[in-house]
CSV table of C-alpha atoms and ligand atoms in Angstrom, one decimal:
chain,number,residue,atom,x,y,z
A,1,MET,CA,0.0,0.0,0.0
A,2,SER,CA,1.6,3.3,-1.1
A,3,SER,CA,1.3,6.5,0.9
A,4,LEU,CA,-1.1,9.2,-0.3
A,5,PRO,CA,0.7,11.1,-3.2
A,6,ILE,CA,-1.1,14.4,-2.6
A,7,ASP,CA,2.2,16.2,-2.7
A,8,GLU,CA,2.7,15.0,-6.2
A,9,LEU,CA,-0.6,16.5,-7.2
A,10,ILE,CA,0.4,19.8,-5.7
A,11,GLU,CA,3.6,19.7,-7.6
A,12,LEU,CA,1.8,18.8,-10.8
A,13,LYS,CA,-0.5,21.7,-10.3
A,14,GLN,CA,2.4,24.0,-9.9
A,15,LEU,CA,4.0,22.7,-13.1
A,16,ALA,CA,0.7,23.2,-15.0
A,17,LEU,CA,0.4,26.8,-13.6
A,18,ASN,CA,4.0,27.6,-14.6
A,19,ALA,CA,3.3,26.2,-18.1
A,20,LEU,CA,0.2,28.4,-18.3
A,21,GLU,CA,2.2,31.4,-17.4
A,22,GLN,CA,4.7,30.7,-20.1
A,23,ALA,CA,2.1,30.2,-22.8
A,24,GLN,CA,1.8,33.5,-24.7
A,25,THR,CA,-0.4,32.4,-27.6
A,26,LEU,CA,-3.7,30.6,-27.9
A,27,ASP,CA,-1.9,27.7,-29.6
A,28,ALA,CA,0.5,27.4,-26.7
A,29,LEU,CA,-2.4,27.4,-24.3
A,30,THR,CA,-4.1,24.6,-26.2
A,31,GLU,CA,-0.9,22.7,-26.0
A,32,VAL,CA,-0.7,23.1,-22.2
A,33,GLU,CA,-4.4,22.1,-22.0
A,34,ARG,CA,-3.7,18.9,-23.9
A,35,GLU,CA,-0.7,18.1,-21.9
A,36,TYR,CA,-2.2,18.5,-18.4
A,37,LEU,CA,-6.0,18.3,-18.8
A,38,GLY,CA,-6.5,16.1,-21.8
A,39,LYS,CA,-7.8,12.5,-21.3
A,40,LYS,CA,-4.2,11.3,-21.4
A,41,GLY,CA,-2.9,14.5,-19.8
A,42,SER,CA,-0.8,14.3,-16.6
A,43,ILE,CA,-3.5,15.5,-14.2
A,44,ARG,CA,-6.4,13.4,-15.5
A,45,SER,CA,-4.3,10.3,-15.8
A,46,GLN,CA,-3.7,10.6,-12.0
A,47,MET,CA,-7.2,9.0,-11.7
A,48,ARG,CA,-5.7,5.8,-12.9
A,49,ARG,CA,-3.7,5.5,-9.7
A,50,LEU,CA,-6.9,5.2,-7.7
A,51,GLY,CA,-7.0,1.4,-8.0
A,52,LYS,CA,-3.6,1.1,-6.3
A,53,LEU,CA,-4.6,3.2,-3.3
A,54,ASP,CA,-6.1,2.1,-0.1
A,55,PRO,CA,-9.9,2.2,-0.5
A,56,SER,CA,-10.1,4.6,2.4
A,57,GLN,CA,-7.8,7.0,0.7
A,58,ARG,CA,-9.5,6.9,-2.7
A,59,PRO,CA,-12.1,9.5,-2.1
A,60,ILE,CA,-9.7,12.2,-0.8
A,61,PHE,CA,-7.2,11.5,-3.7
A,62,GLY,CA,-10.0,11.6,-6.3
A,63,LYS,CA,-11.4,14.8,-4.9
A,64,THR,CA,-8.0,16.4,-4.9
A,65,VAL,CA,-7.3,15.4,-8.5
A,66,ASN,CA,-10.6,17.0,-9.5
A,67,GLU,CA,-9.9,20.1,-7.6
A,68,VAL,CA,-6.5,20.5,-9.1
A,69,ALA,CA,-8.0,19.9,-12.6
A,70,GLN,CA,-10.7,22.5,-12.0
A,71,GLU,CA,-8.3,25.1,-10.7
A,72,VAL,CA,-5.9,24.7,-13.6
A,73,GLU,CA,-8.8,24.8,-16.0
A,74,LYS,CA,-10.2,28.0,-14.5
A,75,ILE,CA,-6.8,29.8,-14.9
A,76,LEU,CA,-6.4,28.4,-18.3
A,77,GLU,CA,-9.8,29.8,-19.4
A,78,ALA,CA,-9.0,33.1,-17.9
A,79,SER,CA,-5.7,33.3,-19.9
A,80,ARG,CA,-7.5,32.1,-23.0
A,81,SER,CA,-10.0,34.9,-22.9
A,82,GLN,CA,-7.3,37.4,-22.1
A,83,LEU,CA,-5.3,36.3,-25.1
A,84,LYS,CA,-8.3,36.3,-27.4
A,85,GLU,CA,-9.1,39.8,-26.3
A,86,ALA,CA,-5.5,40.9,-27.0
A,87,GLU,CA,-5.5,39.3,-30.4
A,88,ARG,CA,-8.7,41.0,-31.3
A,89,ALA,CA,-7.4,44.4,-30.2
A,90,GLU,CA,-4.3,43.8,-32.3
A,91,ALA,CA,-6.4,42.9,-35.3
A,92,LEU,CA,-8.4,46.1,-35.0
A,93,LYS,CA,-5.2,48.2,-34.9
A,94,ALA,CA,-4.1,46.8,-38.2
A,95,PRO,CA,-4.9,48.9,-41.3
A,96,HIS,CA,-8.2,47.9,-43.0
A,97,PHE,CA,-7.2,49.1,-46.4
A,98,ASP,CA,-5.6,46.5,-48.6
A,99,PRO,CA,-3.9,48.2,-51.5
A,100,THR,CA,-3.3,44.9,-53.2
A,101,LEU,CA,-7.0,44.2,-53.8
A,102,PRO,CA,-8.2,45.0,-57.3
A,103,GLY,CA,-10.1,48.4,-57.4
A,104,MET,CA,-13.8,48.8,-58.1
A,105,LYS,CA,-14.5,50.1,-61.6
A,106,ALA,CA,-16.6,53.2,-61.6
A,107,GLN,CA,-19.8,52.8,-63.7
A,108,SER,CA,-19.7,55.4,-66.5
A,109,GLY,CA,-23.0,56.9,-67.6
A,110,ALA,CA,-24.2,57.9,-71.0
A,111,LEU,CA,-26.2,60.7,-72.4
A,112,HIS,CA,-29.9,60.3,-72.9
A,113,PRO,CA,-30.8,59.7,-76.6
A,114,LEU,CA,-33.1,62.7,-76.4
A,115,THR,CA,-30.1,64.8,-75.4
A,116,LEU,CA,-28.0,63.4,-78.2
A,117,ILE,CA,-30.7,64.1,-80.8
A,118,ASP,CA,-31.3,67.5,-79.3
A,119,TRP,CA,-27.6,68.5,-79.5
A,120,ARG,CA,-27.5,67.1,-83.1
A,121,LEU,CA,-30.5,69.1,-84.1
A,122,ASP,CA,-29.0,72.3,-82.6
A,123,GLU,CA,-25.8,71.7,-84.5
A,124,ILE,CA,-27.6,71.1,-87.8
A,125,PHE,CA,-29.9,74.1,-87.4
A,126,ARG,CA,-27.1,76.4,-86.2
A,127,SER,CA,-25.2,75.5,-89.3
A,128,MET,CA,-28.2,76.6,-91.4
A,129,GLY,CA,-28.3,80.0,-89.6
A,130,PHE,CA,-31.0,79.3,-87.0
A,131,TYR,CA,-31.0,80.7,-83.4
A,132,VAL,CA,-31.5,78.0,-80.8
A,133,LEU,CA,-33.9,79.3,-78.1
A,134,ASP,CA,-35.3,78.0,-74.8
A,135,TYR,CA,-38.8,78.9,-73.6
A,136,PRO,CA,-40.7,78.2,-70.3
A,137,GLU,CA,-42.6,74.9,-69.9
A,138,VAL,CA,-45.2,76.7,-67.8
A,139,ASP,CA,-46.7,79.2,-70.2
A,140,SER,CA,-49.8,81.4,-70.6
A,141,GLU,CA,-53.0,80.4,-72.4
A,142,TYR,CA,-52.3,83.3,-74.7
A,143,TYR,CA,-49.0,82.0,-76.1
A,144,ASN,CA,-50.1,78.4,-76.1
A,145,PHE,CA,-53.5,79.0,-77.7
A,146,GLU,CA,-54.9,82.4,-78.5
A,147,GLY,CA,-51.8,83.9,-80.0
A,148,LEU,CA,-51.7,80.8,-82.3
A,149,ASN,CA,-55.2,81.5,-83.7
A,150,ILE,CA,-56.8,79.0,-81.3
A,151,PRO,CA,-59.5,80.9,-79.3
A,152,ALA,CA,-61.2,79.4,-76.3
A,153,ASP,CA,-64.1,78.0,-78.3
A,154,HIS,CA,-61.9,76.5,-81.0
A,155,PRO,CA,-62.4,72.7,-81.5
A,156,ALA,CA,-58.6,72.4,-81.9
A,157,ARG,CA,-58.3,72.9,-78.1
A,158,ASP,CA,-59.9,69.5,-77.6
A,159,MET,CA,-57.0,67.8,-79.2
A,160,GLN,CA,-54.5,69.4,-76.8
A,161,ASP,CA,-56.0,69.0,-73.3
A,162,THR,CA,-53.4,70.0,-70.8
A,163,PHE,CA,-52.5,70.4,-67.1
A,164,TRP,CA,-53.7,73.7,-65.6
A,165,LEU,CA,-52.0,75.5,-62.7
A,166,THR,CA,-54.0,77.2,-60.0
A,167,ASN,CA,-52.7,80.6,-61.2
A,168,GLY,CA,-54.4,80.1,-64.6
A,169,LYS,CA,-51.1,79.2,-66.4
A,170,LEU,CA,-50.7,75.9,-68.1
A,171,LEU,CA,-48.1,73.3,-69.1
A,172,ARG,CA,-47.5,74.1,-72.7
A,173,THR,CA,-49.0,71.5,-75.0
A,174,HIS,CA,-46.5,72.2,-77.8
A,175,THR,CA,-43.4,74.1,-78.6
A,176,SER,CA,-45.4,76.3,-80.9
A,177,ALA,CA,-46.1,78.4,-77.8
A,178,GLY,CA,-42.7,80.0,-78.5
A,179,GLN,CA,-43.7,81.3,-82.0
A,180,VAL,CA,-45.3,84.6,-80.9
A,181,ARG,CA,-42.7,85.2,-78.2
A,182,THR,CA,-40.0,84.9,-80.8
A,183,MET,CA,-41.7,87.2,-83.2
A,184,GLN,CA,-42.0,89.7,-80.4
A,185,THR,CA,-38.4,89.4,-79.4
A,186,PHE,CA,-36.4,89.4,-82.7
A,187,LYS,CA,-36.3,91.7,-85.6
A,188,PRO,CA,-37.1,89.9,-88.8
A,189,PRO,CA,-35.8,88.4,-91.0
A,190,PHE,CA,-34.7,85.5,-88.7
A,191,LYS,CA,-34.7,81.7,-88.4
A,192,ALA,CA,-35.0,80.0,-85.0
A,193,ILE,CA,-35.7,76.7,-83.4
A,194,PHE,CA,-36.9,76.1,-79.9
A,195,PRO,CA,-36.6,72.5,-78.6
A,196,GLY,CA,-38.2,71.3,-75.3
A,197,ARG,CA,-40.6,69.3,-73.2
A,198,VAL,CA,-44.3,69.5,-73.8
A,199,PHE,CA,-47.3,68.0,-72.0
A,200,ARG,CA,-50.7,66.5,-72.8
A,201,TYR,CA,-53.5,65.4,-70.5
A,202,GLU,CA,-54.3,62.2,-72.3
A,203,SER,CA,-54.0,58.4,-71.9
A,204,THR,CA,-50.8,56.8,-72.9
A,205,ASP,CA,-49.9,54.0,-75.4
A,206,ALA,CA,-46.9,52.9,-77.4
A,207,SER,CA,-46.9,56.2,-79.3
A,208,HIS,CA,-48.4,58.7,-76.8
A,209,ASP,CA,-47.1,59.9,-73.5
A,210,HIS,CA,-48.2,62.7,-71.2
A,211,THR,CA,-44.7,64.2,-71.5
A,212,PHE,CA,-42.7,64.3,-74.6
A,213,HIS,CA,-40.3,66.4,-76.6
A,214,GLN,CA,-40.7,68.6,-79.7
A,215,VAL,CA,-38.6,71.0,-81.6
A,216,GLU,CA,-40.3,74.0,-83.2
A,217,GLY,CA,-38.8,75.9,-86.0
A,218,ILE,CA,-39.8,79.2,-87.6
A,219,TYR,CA,-38.4,81.2,-90.5
A,220,ILE,CA,-39.6,84.8,-91.0
A,221,ALA,CA,-38.6,86.8,-94.1
A,222,LYS,CA,-40.1,89.0,-96.7
A,223,GLU,CA,-40.7,86.1,-99.0
A,224,VAL,CA,-40.8,82.4,-98.0
A,225,SER,CA,-41.9,79.4,-99.9
A,226,VAL,CA,-43.2,75.8,-99.3
A,227,ALA,CA,-40.4,74.6,-101.5
A,228,HIS,CA,-37.8,76.1,-99.2
A,229,LEU,CA,-39.6,74.6,-96.2
A,230,ILE,CA,-39.6,71.1,-97.7
A,231,SER,CA,-35.9,71.3,-98.8
A,232,SER,CA,-34.9,72.5,-95.3
A,233,MET,CA,-36.8,69.6,-93.7
A,234,LYS,CA,-35.3,67.1,-96.1
A,235,THR,CA,-31.8,68.4,-95.3
A,236,LEU,CA,-32.5,68.1,-91.6
A,237,LEU,CA,-33.8,64.5,-91.7
A,238,SER,CA,-31.1,63.3,-94.0
A,239,GLU,CA,-28.5,64.7,-91.5
A,240,VAL,CA,-30.2,63.2,-88.5
A,241,PHE,CA,-30.5,59.7,-90.0
A,242,GLY,CA,-27.3,59.8,-92.0
A,243,ARG,CA,-29.1,58.7,-95.2
A,244,GLU,CA,-31.8,59.8,-97.6
A,245,VAL,CA,-35.1,59.4,-95.8
A,246,LYS,CA,-38.3,58.8,-97.7
A,247,VAL,CA,-40.9,61.5,-97.0
A,248,ARG,CA,-44.5,62.2,-98.0
A,249,LEU,CA,-46.5,65.4,-97.7
A,250,ARG,CA,-50.2,65.4,-96.9
A,251,PRO,CA,-52.5,68.4,-96.3
A,252,GLY,CA,-52.9,68.9,-92.6
A,253,TYR,CA,-55.0,71.3,-90.6
A,254,PHE,CA,-53.5,73.5,-87.8
A,255,PRO,CA,-55.1,76.8,-87.0
A,256,PHE,CA,-51.7,78.6,-87.0
A,257,VAL,CA,-50.7,77.7,-90.5
A,258,GLU,CA,-52.3,78.2,-93.9
A,259,PRO,CA,-51.7,76.0,-95.9
A,260,GLY,CA,-50.7,73.3,-93.4
A,261,PHE,CA,-49.1,70.0,-94.1
A,262,GLU,CA,-48.2,66.7,-92.4
A,263,LEU,CA,-44.8,65.5,-93.4
A,264,ASP,CA,-44.4,61.7,-92.8
A,265,ILE,CA,-41.3,59.6,-93.0
A,266,SER,CA,-41.3,55.9,-93.8
A,267,CYS,CA,-41.1,54.0,-90.6
A,268,LEU,CA,-37.5,53.1,-89.8
A,269,VAL,CA,-38.5,50.6,-87.1
A,270,CYS,CA,-40.2,48.2,-89.5
A,271,GLY,CA,-38.9,49.6,-92.8
A,272,GLY,CA,-42.4,50.4,-93.9
A,273,SER,CA,-44.0,46.9,-93.5
A,274,GLY,CA,-46.1,48.0,-90.5
A,275,CYS,CA,-45.5,47.8,-86.7
A,276,SER,CA,-46.9,49.3,-83.4
A,277,VAL,CA,-45.0,52.5,-83.8
A,278,CYS,CA,-46.4,53.3,-87.2
A,279,LYS,CA,-49.8,51.8,-86.3
A,280,GLN,CA,-49.3,49.2,-89.1
A,281,SER,CA,-49.3,51.9,-91.8
A,282,GLY,CA,-45.6,51.9,-92.7
A,283,TRP,CA,-45.5,55.7,-92.2
A,284,VAL,CA,-44.8,57.8,-89.2
A,285,GLU,CA,-46.2,61.3,-88.7
A,286,LEU,CA,-43.1,63.2,-87.8
A,287,LEU,CA,-43.4,66.8,-88.8
A,288,PRO,CA,-46.4,69.0,-89.2
A,289,CYS,CA,-45.6,72.3,-90.9
A,290,GLY,CA,-47.0,75.1,-93.0
A,291,LEU,CA,-46.9,78.8,-93.8
A,292,ILE,CA,-47.6,80.9,-90.8
A,293,HIS,CA,-51.2,82.2,-90.5
A,294,PRO,CA,-51.6,86.0,-90.9
A,295,ASN,CA,-53.3,86.1,-87.5
A,296,VAL,CA,-50.2,84.6,-85.8
A,297,LEU,CA,-47.9,87.1,-87.6
A,298,ARG,CA,-50.2,89.9,-86.3
A,299,ALA,CA,-50.1,88.5,-82.8
A,300,GLY,CA,-46.3,88.6,-83.0
A,301,GLY,CA,-46.4,92.3,-84.1
A,302,LEU,CA,-45.6,91.7,-87.7
A,303,ASP,CA,-47.5,93.0,-90.7
A,304,PRO,CA,-48.7,90.1,-92.8
A,305,ASP,CA,-48.5,92.2,-96.0
A,306,GLU,CA,-44.8,92.8,-95.3
A,307,TRP,CA,-43.6,89.6,-93.6
A,308,GLN,CA,-44.2,85.9,-94.3
A,309,GLY,CA,-43.0,82.8,-92.5
A,310,TRP,CA,-43.0,79.0,-92.4
A,311,ALA,CA,-43.1,76.9,-89.3
A,312,PHE,CA,-42.7,73.3,-88.3
A,313,GLY,CA,-43.2,71.3,-85.2
A,314,LEU,CA,-41.0,68.2,-85.1
A,315,GLY,CA,-41.8,65.3,-82.7
A,316,MET,CA,-38.4,64.9,-81.2
A,317,SER,CA,-39.4,61.9,-79.1
A,318,ARG,CA,-40.6,60.2,-82.3
A,319,LEU,CA,-37.4,61.1,-84.0
A,320,VAL,CA,-35.4,59.5,-81.2
A,321,MET,CA,-37.6,56.4,-81.4
A,322,MET,CA,-37.0,56.1,-85.2
A,323,ARG,CA,-33.3,56.8,-84.8
A,324,TYR,CA,-32.7,54.2,-82.1
A,325,GLN,CA,-35.5,51.8,-83.1
A,326,ILE,CA,-37.4,52.2,-79.8
A,327,GLU,CA,-40.9,50.6,-80.1
A,328,ASP,CA,-42.6,52.3,-77.1
A,329,ILE,CA,-42.4,56.1,-76.4
A,330,ARG,CA,-43.0,55.4,-72.6
A,331,HIS,CA,-39.4,53.9,-72.4
A,332,LEU,CA,-38.0,57.4,-73.1
A,333,LEU,CA,-39.0,58.9,-69.7
A,334,GLY,CA,-39.7,55.6,-67.9
A,335,GLY,CA,-36.4,55.3,-66.0
A,336,ASP,CA,-36.1,51.5,-66.4
A,337,ILE,CA,-32.4,50.7,-65.9
A,338,ARG,CA,-32.6,47.6,-68.1
A,339,PHE,CA,-33.7,49.9,-70.9
A,340,TRP,CA,-31.1,52.6,-70.2
A,341,SER,CA,-28.1,50.3,-69.8
A,342,GLN,CA,-28.4,49.6,-73.6
A,343,PHE,CA,-27.2,53.1,-74.3
A,344,THR,CA,-23.6,53.5,-73.6
A,345,GLY,CA,-22.4,56.0,-76.2
A,346,THR,CA,-21.8,59.7,-75.5
A,347,GLY,CA,-22.2,60.8,-79.1
A,348,LEU,CA,-23.9,60.0,-82.3
A,349,GLU,CA,-21.8,57.4,-84.1
B,1,DAH,N1,-47.9,72.4,-82.5
B,1,DAH,C1,-48.4,71.3,-83.2
B,1,DAH,C2,-48.7,70.1,-82.4
B,1,DAH,O1,-48.1,69.9,-81.4
B,1,DAH,C3,-47.5,70.9,-84.3
B,1,DAH,C4,-47.3,71.9,-85.4
B,1,DAH,C5,-48.1,71.9,-86.6
B,1,DAH,C6,-46.3,72.8,-85.3
B,1,DAH,C7,-47.9,72.7,-87.6
B,1,DAH,C8,-46.1,73.8,-86.4
B,1,DAH,C9,-46.9,73.7,-87.5
B,1,DAH,O2,-45.2,74.7,-86.3
B,1,DAH,O3,-46.7,74.6,-88.5
B,1,DAH,O4,-49.6,69.3,-82.7
């Protein structure tokens, strides 16, 4: 029967505590844990000695082994959390920016097709001697209707229902609203275009939206002719489309021109065979025009016996649709990213 080896346990505990004190990393701690507290570790394996002890001594020896193990374990856990905390603090101190990672590519935008066409039209018309003017989108009933020979009881008003403001002003229904203003501002002869947004209070479909873009053009001189109007329009359209465009002229009625015409171009989306843009006709109404009505010249302060003029109102939104083969006008101002991501250019190719 051997004597109670409690002293050995105390010694073992001291060894374990020393080892713990030496351990400066989490790995080293784990190693100490394995060495002393693991199943085969030197503290736990003390239990195997129980069988050789006097039965009366077994409880006290077993209890002491457990106490030593618990004490070492407690200190070990305390060191472990201390080391973990230190490691975390160290990691936080390290710089977060890794200059070796690949950079993020900035997404580059593109100009709206309406802007591209607008700029192109400005350029073409400037080269032909036109002023490029900008007028308010909120305008008076006078400039939008009366001054254009469309009095309040005129049936033409039904076709251009609009949004009214509480102060009696309206959202212009067409860029023609700039005609009288221009005549009042500039001394003839002159040529001018005024592009911009216009508004209609009506239901929408593939070729109608409540907000769209037009370009108005007027030419005032002592003598103007329909032939000059047509040749100017043909030059314009060929420039925009980069090729000879087929056109047709039909009589058209607008209160502010006499005679008035509808200039159509053959549909560039379907090539003339018929689609939703051209309402299956093969032709797209693009450009109403005519010789300015004497009443409009008068409203602009010009004597119709002395001055004449021609005018046109080009559907810029339609032109964009033709140019880029867009089948629904609502895409233009719809803001659908999937639609926009197709346009990456920043200039007309
Ligand atoms: N302002 C007209 C519209 O929006 C279009 C128009 C027709 C303009 C004939 C003109 C013109 O200058 O001469 O429906």
